[in-house]
Tab-separated table of C-alpha atoms in Angstrom:
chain	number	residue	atom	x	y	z
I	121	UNK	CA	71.230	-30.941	2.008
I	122	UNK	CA	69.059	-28.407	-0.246
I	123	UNK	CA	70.919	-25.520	2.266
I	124	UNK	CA	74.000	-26.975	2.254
I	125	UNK	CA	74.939	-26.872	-1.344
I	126	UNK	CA	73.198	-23.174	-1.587
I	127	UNK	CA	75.634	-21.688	1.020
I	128	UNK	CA	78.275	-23.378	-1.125
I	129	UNK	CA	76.627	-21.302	-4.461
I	130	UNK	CA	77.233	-18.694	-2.773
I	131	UNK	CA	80.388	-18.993	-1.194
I	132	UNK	CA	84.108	-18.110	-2.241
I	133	UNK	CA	85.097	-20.970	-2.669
I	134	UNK	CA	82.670	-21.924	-5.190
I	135	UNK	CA	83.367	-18.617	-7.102
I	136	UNK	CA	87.225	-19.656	-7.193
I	137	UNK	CA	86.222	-23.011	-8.843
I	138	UNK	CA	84.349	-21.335	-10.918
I	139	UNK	CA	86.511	-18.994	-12.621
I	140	UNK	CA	89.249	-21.961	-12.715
I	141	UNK	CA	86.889	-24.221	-14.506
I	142	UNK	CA	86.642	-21.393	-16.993
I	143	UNK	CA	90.397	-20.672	-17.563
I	144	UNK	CA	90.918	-18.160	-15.491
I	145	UNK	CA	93.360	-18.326	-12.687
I	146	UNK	CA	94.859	-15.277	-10.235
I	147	UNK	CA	97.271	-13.024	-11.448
I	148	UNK	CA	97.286	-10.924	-8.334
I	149	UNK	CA	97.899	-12.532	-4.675
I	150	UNK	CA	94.662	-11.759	-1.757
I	151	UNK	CA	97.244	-9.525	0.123
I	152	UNK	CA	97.817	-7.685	-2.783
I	153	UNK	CA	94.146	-7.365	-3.910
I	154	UNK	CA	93.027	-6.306	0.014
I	155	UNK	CA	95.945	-3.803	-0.060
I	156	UNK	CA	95.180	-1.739	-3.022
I	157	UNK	CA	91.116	-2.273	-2.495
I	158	UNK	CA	92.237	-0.416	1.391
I	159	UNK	CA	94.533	2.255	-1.121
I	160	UNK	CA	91.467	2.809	-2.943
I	161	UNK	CA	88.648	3.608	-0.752
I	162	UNK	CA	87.880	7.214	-0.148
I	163	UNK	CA	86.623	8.806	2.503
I	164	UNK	CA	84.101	9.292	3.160
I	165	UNK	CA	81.739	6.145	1.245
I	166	UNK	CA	77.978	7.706	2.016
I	167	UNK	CA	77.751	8.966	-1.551
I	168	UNK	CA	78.684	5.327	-3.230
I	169	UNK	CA	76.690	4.018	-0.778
I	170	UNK	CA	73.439	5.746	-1.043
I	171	UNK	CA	74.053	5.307	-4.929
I	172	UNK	CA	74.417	2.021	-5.120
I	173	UNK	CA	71.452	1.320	-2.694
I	174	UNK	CA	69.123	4.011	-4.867
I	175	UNK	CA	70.167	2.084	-8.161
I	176	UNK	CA	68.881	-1.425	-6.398
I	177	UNK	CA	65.714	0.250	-5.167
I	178	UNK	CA	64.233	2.173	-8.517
I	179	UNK	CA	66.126	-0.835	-11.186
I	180	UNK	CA	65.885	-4.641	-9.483
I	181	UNK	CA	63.538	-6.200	-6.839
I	182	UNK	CA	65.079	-5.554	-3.946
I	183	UNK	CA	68.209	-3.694	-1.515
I	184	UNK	CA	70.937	-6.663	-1.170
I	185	UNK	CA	72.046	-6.679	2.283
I	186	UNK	CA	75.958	-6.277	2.503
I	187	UNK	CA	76.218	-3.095	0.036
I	188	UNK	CA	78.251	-1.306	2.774
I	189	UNK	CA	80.443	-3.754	3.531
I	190	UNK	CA	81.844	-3.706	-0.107
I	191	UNK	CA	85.271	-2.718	-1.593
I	192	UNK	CA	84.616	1.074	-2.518
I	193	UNK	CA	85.806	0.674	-5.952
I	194	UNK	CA	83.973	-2.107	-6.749
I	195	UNK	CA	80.902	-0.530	-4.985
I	196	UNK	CA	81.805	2.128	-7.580
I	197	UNK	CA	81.232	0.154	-10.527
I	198	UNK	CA	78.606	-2.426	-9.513
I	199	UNK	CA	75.597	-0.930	-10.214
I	200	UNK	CA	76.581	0.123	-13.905
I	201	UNK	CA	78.009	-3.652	-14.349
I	202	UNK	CA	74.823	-5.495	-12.702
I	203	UNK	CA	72.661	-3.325	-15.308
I	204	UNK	CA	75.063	-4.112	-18.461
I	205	UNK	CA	73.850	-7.455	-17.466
I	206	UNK	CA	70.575	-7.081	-18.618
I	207	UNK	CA	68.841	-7.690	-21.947
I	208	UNK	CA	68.439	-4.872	-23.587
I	209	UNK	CA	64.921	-4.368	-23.473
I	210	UNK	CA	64.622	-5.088	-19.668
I	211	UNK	CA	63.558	-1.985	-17.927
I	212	UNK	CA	64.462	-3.400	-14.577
I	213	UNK	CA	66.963	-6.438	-13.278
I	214	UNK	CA	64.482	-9.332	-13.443
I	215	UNK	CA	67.028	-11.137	-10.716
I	216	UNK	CA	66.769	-10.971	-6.773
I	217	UNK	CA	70.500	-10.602	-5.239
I	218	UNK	CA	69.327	-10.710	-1.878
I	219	UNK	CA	72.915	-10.853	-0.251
I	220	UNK	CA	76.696	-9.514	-1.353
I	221	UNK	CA	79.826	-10.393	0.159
I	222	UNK	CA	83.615	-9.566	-0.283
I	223	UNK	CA	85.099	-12.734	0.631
I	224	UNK	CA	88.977	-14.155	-0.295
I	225	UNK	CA	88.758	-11.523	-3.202
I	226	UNK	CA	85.670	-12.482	-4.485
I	227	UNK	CA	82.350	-11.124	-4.832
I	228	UNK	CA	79.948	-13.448	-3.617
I	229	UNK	CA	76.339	-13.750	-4.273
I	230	UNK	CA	73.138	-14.934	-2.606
I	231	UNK	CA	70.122	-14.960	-5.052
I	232	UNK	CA	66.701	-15.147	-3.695
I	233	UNK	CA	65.426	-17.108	-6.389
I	234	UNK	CA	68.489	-19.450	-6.745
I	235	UNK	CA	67.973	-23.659	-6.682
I	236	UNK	CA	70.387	-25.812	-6.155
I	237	UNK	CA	72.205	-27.082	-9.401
I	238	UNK	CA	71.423	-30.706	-10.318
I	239	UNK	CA	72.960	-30.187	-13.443
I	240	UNK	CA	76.193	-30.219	-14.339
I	241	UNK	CA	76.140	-27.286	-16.635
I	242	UNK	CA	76.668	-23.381	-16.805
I	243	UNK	CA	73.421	-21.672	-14.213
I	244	UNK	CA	72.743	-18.081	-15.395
I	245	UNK	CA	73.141	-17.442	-11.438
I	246	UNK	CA	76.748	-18.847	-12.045
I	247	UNK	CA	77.099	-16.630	-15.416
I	248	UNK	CA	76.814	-13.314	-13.538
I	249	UNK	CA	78.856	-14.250	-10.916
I	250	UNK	CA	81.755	-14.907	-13.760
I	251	UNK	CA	80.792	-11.551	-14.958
I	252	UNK	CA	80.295	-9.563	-12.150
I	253	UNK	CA	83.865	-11.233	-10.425
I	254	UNK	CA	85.911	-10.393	-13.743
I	255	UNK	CA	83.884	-7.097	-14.489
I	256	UNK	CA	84.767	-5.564	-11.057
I	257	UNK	CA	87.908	-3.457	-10.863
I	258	UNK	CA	90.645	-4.518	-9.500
I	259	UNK	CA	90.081	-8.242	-8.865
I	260	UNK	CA	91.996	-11.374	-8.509
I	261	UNK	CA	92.257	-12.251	-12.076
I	262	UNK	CA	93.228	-9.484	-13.894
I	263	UNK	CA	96.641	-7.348	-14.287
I	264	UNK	CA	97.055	-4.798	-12.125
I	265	UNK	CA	97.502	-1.571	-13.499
I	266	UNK	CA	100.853	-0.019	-13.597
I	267	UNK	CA	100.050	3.060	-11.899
I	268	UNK	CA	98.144	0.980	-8.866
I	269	UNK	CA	101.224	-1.435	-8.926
I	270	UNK	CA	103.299	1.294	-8.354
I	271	UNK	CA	101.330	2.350	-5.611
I	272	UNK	CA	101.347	-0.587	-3.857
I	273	UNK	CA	105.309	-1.160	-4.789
I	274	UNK	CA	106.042	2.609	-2.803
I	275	UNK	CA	102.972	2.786	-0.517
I	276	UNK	CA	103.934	-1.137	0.681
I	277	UNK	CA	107.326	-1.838	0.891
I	278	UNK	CA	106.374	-5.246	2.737
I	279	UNK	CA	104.573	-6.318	-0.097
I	280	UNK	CA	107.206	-5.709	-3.188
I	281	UNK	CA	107.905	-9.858	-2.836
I	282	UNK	CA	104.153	-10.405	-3.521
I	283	UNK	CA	104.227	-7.953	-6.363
I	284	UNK	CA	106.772	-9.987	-7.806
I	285	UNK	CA	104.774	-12.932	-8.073
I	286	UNK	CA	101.883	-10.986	-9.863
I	287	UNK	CA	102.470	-12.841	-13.121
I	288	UNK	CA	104.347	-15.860	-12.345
């Protein structure tokens, strides 16, 4: 059972239900979100990459697996968002993300040190992955900007319908 509802933790799904529970619900469609994350990675990804996986090696306990497999703009910004996380005196992330994943538009999160939660209340695991899911650039539940929506709108003629229901 103990496995069971971690794989759920970590799942998209359970990062969905999360940001609903908290008031926040998508303003921009999956096909939308995959389509501009495609517009926006650049070629080629080694640097973001290697920077990304240099910032997890000298500032938290250890490499998550699935770094490469990440949205280039959102590899981009993680490592400056994981360390905003931190209290201010912390001279390294205290926290063990041992796995990432890009899943139905959401960043999902395995945490080494993570427990099941018996409670039924807020887990600080649960708090950055509110933060890190609305923190990360473009995402599911926040406004596109213009000048990526009009990217999309000319770039994607097959998806103009879906841009329509952005904000509906």
């Amino acid at each position: 059972m103990k496995s069971l509802e971690l794989s759920y933790l970590q799942s998209a799904e359970h990062v969905h239900a999360l940001l609903r529970t908290h008031g926040y619900k998508p303003v921009v469609s999956r096909v939308v979100l995959a389509a501009v994350l495609h517009l926006l990675q650049p070629s080629p990804r080694v640097d973001l990459i290697r920077e990304a996986t240099e910032f997890f090696r000298s500032k938290a306990a250890m490499v998550p697996d699935g770094l490469a497999e990440l949205p280039s703009a959102w590899l981009r910004d993680l490592p400056a968002l994981v360390w905003s996380s931190r209290k201010a005196h912390w001279t390294e992330i205290p926290y063990m993300i041992r796995r990432l994943t890009h899943e139905d538009g959401a960043l999902c999160m395995m945490f080494a040190q993570e427990l099941p939660n018996i409670e039924d209340r807020l887990s600080a695991w649960d708090r950055l992955r509110l933060r890190l899911n609305l923190g990360l650039q473009p995402n599911l539940w926040t406004p596109l900007p213009r000048d990526l929506e009009r990217r999309i709108w000319i770039g994607r003629p097959d998806l103009r319908s879906e841009l329509f229901r952005l904000y509906a």
